[in-house]
Amino acid sequence: NNNEADLFHPRFILRQTAEKMIIRYFGCCIAFFFSIILSAKALMMRTGMMMKLATIDTLKIKVLESDAGAALAAEDALRERGGGTLNAKCKLRLFDTEKEPRLILYRDPSYWCPYCAKLSMQLEEKRIPYKIEMVPMRSYGIKSQDFLNKVPGGFLPAIELDGNVYTESLDIMVMVDDTFNGPEHRRTLPPRGTPEFEEARQLLGLERQLFRSWCDFVFRGSLGSKRAFERDLHVVEKELERGGKDKPFFMGQSDPGIVDMQYFSHLERIFASVAYWKGECIRGDYKKYPNINAFFDALEKRPSYALTRSDFYTTITDIPPQYGNGVFDRMAPKQHSYEKAISGAEWTLPMNPDALEVKLQPGWEEFEPNAHIEALFRLVNNFSAVAKFASRPAGEGVGRWGTFRPDRSALADPEAKPAKGQALSDVEAALSIVAHILADKLEIKAEHAVTLDEIISDAKRRATTASCLIYLRDRIGVPRDMSYPAARALRCTLGWTVEHLQKKKI
Ligand SMILES: N[C@@H](CCC(=O)N[C@@H](CS)C(=O)NCC(=O)O)C(=O)O
C-alpha cells in the first residue's frame, strides 16, 4: 500500500527514519572501527620509526670506539699535559721539557686577533715553552682587572717573561728571537747588520703597506683603492717567487720566519674579506697568485698553524667589530654568490660536496673524512654547556651587549643567561637528534624527523627551539671550537634540524 497518502502517514515516516538511523548507525560503527584500525596502524608505524635515543653518554662511548674519536681524545689528553699539537684550547705548551715555562702569552680565546696568531706561531716554531692566558678582546667581553693592571691599555697580545710584561707583537717577536737563541730554538730573524736582515725589514714594511691598501679597499672602498691593493698584492706575489716550489716562504726559505708570521694572519683575513665584500678569489686562484697559494699550502701543513686557522665565515663575522664593515662591490659579478656561500646559504643536509663555500677555502682535505666525528666528539663531550649556550634566546639578555655598539660583536652576549625548564630540555632534545645525525654520518633517516616531531610537537616550542639552534649555528667559531670541515658538518646538521622544526608538524 505504498501509495502517496501513505507516504505521509506518521507510522510510515517513523519506520523510514528508524531504518535510515540503523543504516547510518552501522555505517558509523564500521567507519569508526576502520579508522581505529588505521590510526593504530599509523601510530604503530610512527612508534616503530621513533628512535630509541641513545643517551649522550652512550654516544660519547660510541665516538671513542671509532679510530678518529680515540685519536681526538688522545690528542686532547696530550694537550692537557702540555704536549700534542697546538689548538685554540691549549693552555700549556712544554715541548718535551718539564721545567716551569718562563713565558706567559696573553691572547684572545678564539684566535681572532691576528697579532696574537703570529706571535703564537713564532713560539711554536721556536719550541719555546709557554703558558697561555685567555683574555677577551673588548668586542667580546670585559677584561679582568688583573690583566689591566699588567697591561693598562688592554692591548693583545702581551707576554710576561720572567715576570716582566711586554706588548707590541713585532717588538715581542724580535725580543723573543733574541732571548731564546740557543740551538734548541730555531732563529726566526736573520742576524742584524746582514743584507738578509735589511731585506726582512723591507718586507715587514711591505706588509704594512699591503695592510693599509687592504683597509682602504675593503673598509673604505675609496676610488682607485682596488688597483692600489692589487698592485701591492702582486708585489707580495712576486716576492714569494724566489725560493721556487721547495722553498715557498719569504726570502726563499723552507721554514717560516718572522716575515712569514707577520704576513699570514692578515693575508688570511684578506682572503675572506675580499671574497665576501668584493667577490674576488685569491686563495684558490693558483693561476693569478701561484706563489701566495703555495705559501699557504705549505703553511697549512705545519702543526704551528694547522689548527689555529680560521674559516671565511668566522673571519667575516669577527672582522667588523675590529675594523668596521666592509664595503660591498655590488658590481663585481661574483660578489653576491660569494657572499651568500660564505654566510651559510648551503648549511643544510644532504651536504653538497661541491658547495661554493668549500671551493673558496681549499686546504682542509685532511680534516674532511672525519669531520662528522670531530663535530660529534666536541658536541657530546661538552653537551650540557652547549645546550645551555644554545638556549640563550629563550633565556635572558641576548642582544643587549651589542645593541648600539658597533665596536662590540653583535654575536657576543657575555652577560646572557640560558633558559631553564621546558625550553632548555627542548634544546637538549633537538641537539641530541643533531648528535644522532652526526653519528649516522650525516644521513637523514625518517626516524630522526619522527622522533623530533614526537618530542617537540607544539608549534610555539618548535619555533623557540629553532631560534636556539640558529643562535648556536651562527656562533660556531673556527678554530676555537673545531676545524672548518667539522664546523660545516655541524652547521649543516643544525641547519637541517632548524628547517625541520620550522615545517609544520605532520
Ligand atoms: N700594534 C699592536 C696591535 C695590537 C692590536 O691592535 N690588538 C687588538 C686586537 S687585534 C687589541 O688588543 N684591541 C683591543 C681589544 O680588542 O681589546 C701589536 O702589534 O701588538
PDB file of N, CA and C in Angstrom, residues 108-110 112-113 135-143 154 156 317-324 400-403 405-415:
ATOM      1  N   ASP A 108      93.757  36.288  22.828  1.00  0.00           N
ATOM      2  CA  ASP A 108      92.295  36.164  22.830  1.00  0.00           C
ATOM      3  C   ASP A 108      91.938  34.683  22.691  1.00  0.00           C
ATOM      4  N   PRO A 109      90.806  34.278  23.254  1.00  0.00           N
ATOM      5  CA  PRO A 109      90.488  32.844  23.321  1.00  0.00           C
ATOM      6  C   PRO A 109      90.155  32.206  21.975  1.00  0.00           C
ATOM      7  N   SER A 110      89.958  33.000  20.946  1.00  0.00           N
ATOM      8  CA  SER A 110      89.419  32.432  19.703  1.00  0.00           C
ATOM      9  C   SER A 110      90.347  32.548  18.507  1.00  0.00           C
ATOM     10  N   TRP A 112      91.049  35.331  17.128  1.00  0.00           N
ATOM     11  CA  TRP A 112      90.500  36.367  16.258  1.00  0.00           C
ATOM     12  C   TRP A 112      91.464  37.539  16.125  1.00  0.00           C
ATOM     13  N   CYS A 113      92.418  37.611  17.044  1.00  0.00           N
ATOM     14  CA  CYS A 113      93.398  38.704  16.981  1.00  0.00           C
ATOM     15  C   CYS A 113      94.570  38.249  16.106  1.00  0.00           C
ATOM     16  N   VAL A 135      92.392  36.134  27.263  1.00  0.00           N
ATOM     17  CA  VAL A 135      91.832  37.445  27.644  1.00  0.00           C
ATOM     18  C   VAL A 135      90.887  37.870  26.517  1.00  0.00           C
ATOM     19  N   PRO A 136      89.647  38.217  26.831  1.00  0.00           N
ATOM     20  CA  PRO A 136      88.742  38.575  25.719  1.00  0.00           C
ATOM     21  C   PRO A 136      89.115  39.921  25.092  1.00  0.00           C
ATOM     22  N   MET A 137      88.936  40.036  23.794  1.00  0.00           N
ATOM     23  CA  MET A 137      89.058  41.355  23.160  1.00  0.00           C
ATOM     24  C   MET A 137      87.841  42.167  23.595  1.00  0.00           C
ATOM     25  N   ARG A 138      87.988  43.489  23.546  1.00  0.00           N
ATOM     26  CA  ARG A 138      86.918  44.324  24.115  1.00  0.00           C
ATOM     27  C   ARG A 138      85.562  44.140  23.433  1.00  0.00           C
ATOM     28  N   SER A 139      85.568  43.669  22.198  1.00  0.00           N
ATOM     29  CA  SER A 139      84.302  43.460  21.496  1.00  0.00           C
ATOM     30  C   SER A 139      83.527  42.256  22.028  1.00  0.00           C
ATOM     31  N   TYR A 140      84.203  41.431  22.819  1.00  0.00           N
ATOM     32  CA  TYR A 140      83.561  40.171  23.233  1.00  0.00           C
ATOM     33  C   TYR A 140      83.351  40.040  24.729  1.00  0.00           C
ATOM     34  N   GLY A 141      83.952  40.915  25.507  1.00  0.00           N
ATOM     35  CA  GLY A 141      83.792  40.783  26.953  1.00  0.00           C
ATOM     36  C   GLY A 141      84.662  41.785  27.692  1.00  0.00           C
ATOM     37  N   ILE A 142      84.538  41.745  29.011  1.00  0.00           N
ATOM     38  CA  ILE A 142      85.274  42.685  29.865  1.00  0.00           C
ATOM     39  C   ILE A 142      86.564  42.018  30.331  1.00  0.00           C
ATOM     40  N   LYS A 143      87.645  42.741  30.212  1.00  0.00           N
ATOM     41  CA  LYS A 143      88.932  42.176  30.660  1.00  0.00           C
ATOM     42  C   LYS A 143      89.020  42.219  32.185  1.00  0.00           C
ATOM     43  N   GLY A 154      95.229  47.511  27.729  1.00  0.00           N
ATOM     44  CA  GLY A 154      94.384  46.354  27.462  1.00  0.00           C
ATOM     45  C   GLY A 154      94.676  45.680  26.134  1.00  0.00           C
ATOM     46  N   LEU A 156      96.158  43.368  23.135  1.00  0.00           N
ATOM     47  CA  LEU A 156      96.628  41.995  22.952  1.00  0.00           C
ATOM     48  C   LEU A 156      97.425  41.934  21.655  1.00  0.00           C
ATOM     49  N   THR A 317      82.779  37.479  10.221  1.00  0.00           N
ATOM     50  CA  THR A 317      81.962  37.939  11.355  1.00  0.00           C
ATOM     51  C   THR A 317      82.826  38.517  12.479  1.00  0.00           C
ATOM     52  N   ASP A 318      84.105  38.122  12.547  1.00  0.00           N
ATOM     53  CA  ASP A 318      84.906  38.727  13.625  1.00  0.00           C
ATOM     54  C   ASP A 318      85.616  40.015  13.180  1.00  0.00           C
ATOM     55  N   ILE A 319      85.647  40.264  11.871  1.00  0.00           N
ATOM     56  CA  ILE A 319      86.301  41.484  11.384  1.00  0.00           C
ATOM     57  C   ILE A 319      85.525  42.767  11.751  1.00  0.00           C
ATOM     58  N   PRO A 320      84.204  42.845  11.504  1.00  0.00           N
ATOM     59  CA  PRO A 320      83.526  44.146  11.669  1.00  0.00           C
ATOM     60  C   PRO A 320      83.692  44.849  13.029  1.00  0.00           C
ATOM     61  N   PRO A 321      83.619  44.152  14.167  1.00  0.00           N
ATOM     62  CA  PRO A 321      83.807  44.914  15.419  1.00  0.00           C
ATOM     63  C   PRO A 321      85.216  45.503  15.560  1.00  0.00           C
ATOM     64  N   GLN A 322      86.186  44.923  14.861  1.00  0.00           N
ATOM     65  CA  GLN A 322      87.564  45.433  14.943  1.00  0.00           C
ATOM     66  C   GLN A 322      87.846  46.516  13.893  1.00  0.00           C
ATOM     67  N   TYR A 323      87.394  46.245  12.658  1.00  0.00           N
ATOM     68  CA  TYR A 323      87.779  47.126  11.538  1.00  0.00           C
ATOM     69  C   TYR A 323      86.611  47.931  10.976  1.00  0.00           C
ATOM     70  N   GLY A 324      85.400  47.577  11.349  1.00  0.00           N
ATOM     71  CA  GLY A 324      84.215  48.163  10.729  1.00  0.00           C
ATOM     72  C   GLY A 324      83.716  47.240   9.624  1.00  0.00           C
ATOM     73  N   ARG A 400      71.739  42.336  24.169  1.00  0.00           N
ATOM     74  CA  ARG A 400      71.965  43.537  24.979  1.00  0.00           C
ATOM     75  C   ARG A 400      73.377  44.093  24.785  1.00  0.00           C
ATOM     76  N   TRP A 401      74.364  43.207  24.731  1.00  0.00           N
ATOM     77  CA  TRP A 401      75.774  43.606  24.659  1.00  0.00           C
ATOM     78  C   TRP A 401      76.082  44.450  23.417  1.00  0.00           C
ATOM     79  N   GLY A 402      75.572  44.014  22.260  1.00  0.00           N
ATOM     80  CA  GLY A 402      75.972  44.666  21.013  1.00  0.00           C
ATOM     81  C   GLY A 402      75.054  45.802  20.558  1.00  0.00           C
ATOM     82  N   THR A 403      73.923  45.997  21.251  1.00  0.00           N
ATOM     83  CA  THR A 403      72.962  46.998  20.776  1.00  0.00           C
ATOM     84  C   THR A 403      73.548  48.410  20.822  1.00  0.00           C
ATOM     85  N   ARG A 405      76.220  49.444  19.754  1.00  0.00           N
ATOM     86  CA  ARG A 405      77.673  49.457  19.998  1.00  0.00           C
ATOM     87  C   ARG A 405      78.380  48.738  18.856  1.00  0.00           C
ATOM     88  N   PRO A 406      78.694  49.478  17.758  1.00  0.00           N
ATOM     89  CA  PRO A 406      79.352  48.816  16.630  1.00  0.00           C
ATOM     90  C   PRO A 406      80.742  48.274  16.973  1.00  0.00           C
ATOM     91  N   ASP A 407      81.321  48.764  18.092  1.00  0.00           N
ATOM     92  CA  ASP A 407      82.636  48.242  18.489  1.00  0.00           C
ATOM     93  C   ASP A 407      82.509  46.908  19.226  1.00  0.00           C
ATOM     94  N   ARG A 408      81.250  46.514  19.471  1.00  0.00           N
ATOM     95  CA  ARG A 408      81.053  45.229  20.139  1.00  0.00           C
ATOM     96  C   ARG A 408      80.455  44.230  19.155  1.00  0.00           C
ATOM     97  N   SER A 409      80.828  42.987  19.300  1.00  0.00           N
ATOM     98  CA  SER A 409      80.308  41.990  18.362  1.00  0.00           C
ATOM     99  C   SER A 409      78.827  41.736  18.612  1.00  0.00           C
ATOM    100  N   ALA A 410      78.058  41.793  17.522  1.00  0.00           N
ATOM    101  CA  ALA A 410      76.617  41.527  17.630  1.00  0.00           C
ATOM    102  C   ALA A 410      76.367  40.057  17.959  1.00  0.00           C
ATOM    103  N   LEU A 411      77.387  39.229  17.756  1.00  0.00           N
ATOM    104  CA  LEU A 411      77.220  37.799  18.030  1.00  0.00           C
ATOM    105  C   LEU A 411      77.621  37.441  19.463  1.00  0.00           C
ATOM    106  N   ALA A 412      78.135  38.421  20.201  1.00  0.00           N
ATOM    107  CA  ALA A 412      78.603  38.114  21.571  1.00  0.00           C
ATOM    108  C   ALA A 412      77.546  38.534  22.580  1.00  0.00           C
ATOM    109  N   ASP A 413      77.336  37.688  23.562  1.00  0.00           N
ATOM    110  CA  ASP A 413      76.396  38.005  24.642  1.00  0.00           C
ATOM    111  C   ASP A 413      77.021  37.578  25.962  1.00  0.00           C
ATOM    112  N   PRO A 414      78.075  38.251  26.378  1.00  0.00           N
ATOM    113  CA  PRO A 414      78.782  37.739  27.563  1.00  0.00           C
ATOM    114  C   PRO A 414      77.927  37.721  28.823  1.00  0.00           C
ATOM    115  N   GLU A 415      76.846  38.511  28.825  1.00  0.00           N
ATOM    116  CA  GLU A 415      76.044  38.543  30.049  1.00  0.00           C
ATOM    117  C   GLU A 415      74.728  37.768  29.915  1.00  0.00           C
TER     118      GLU A 415
END
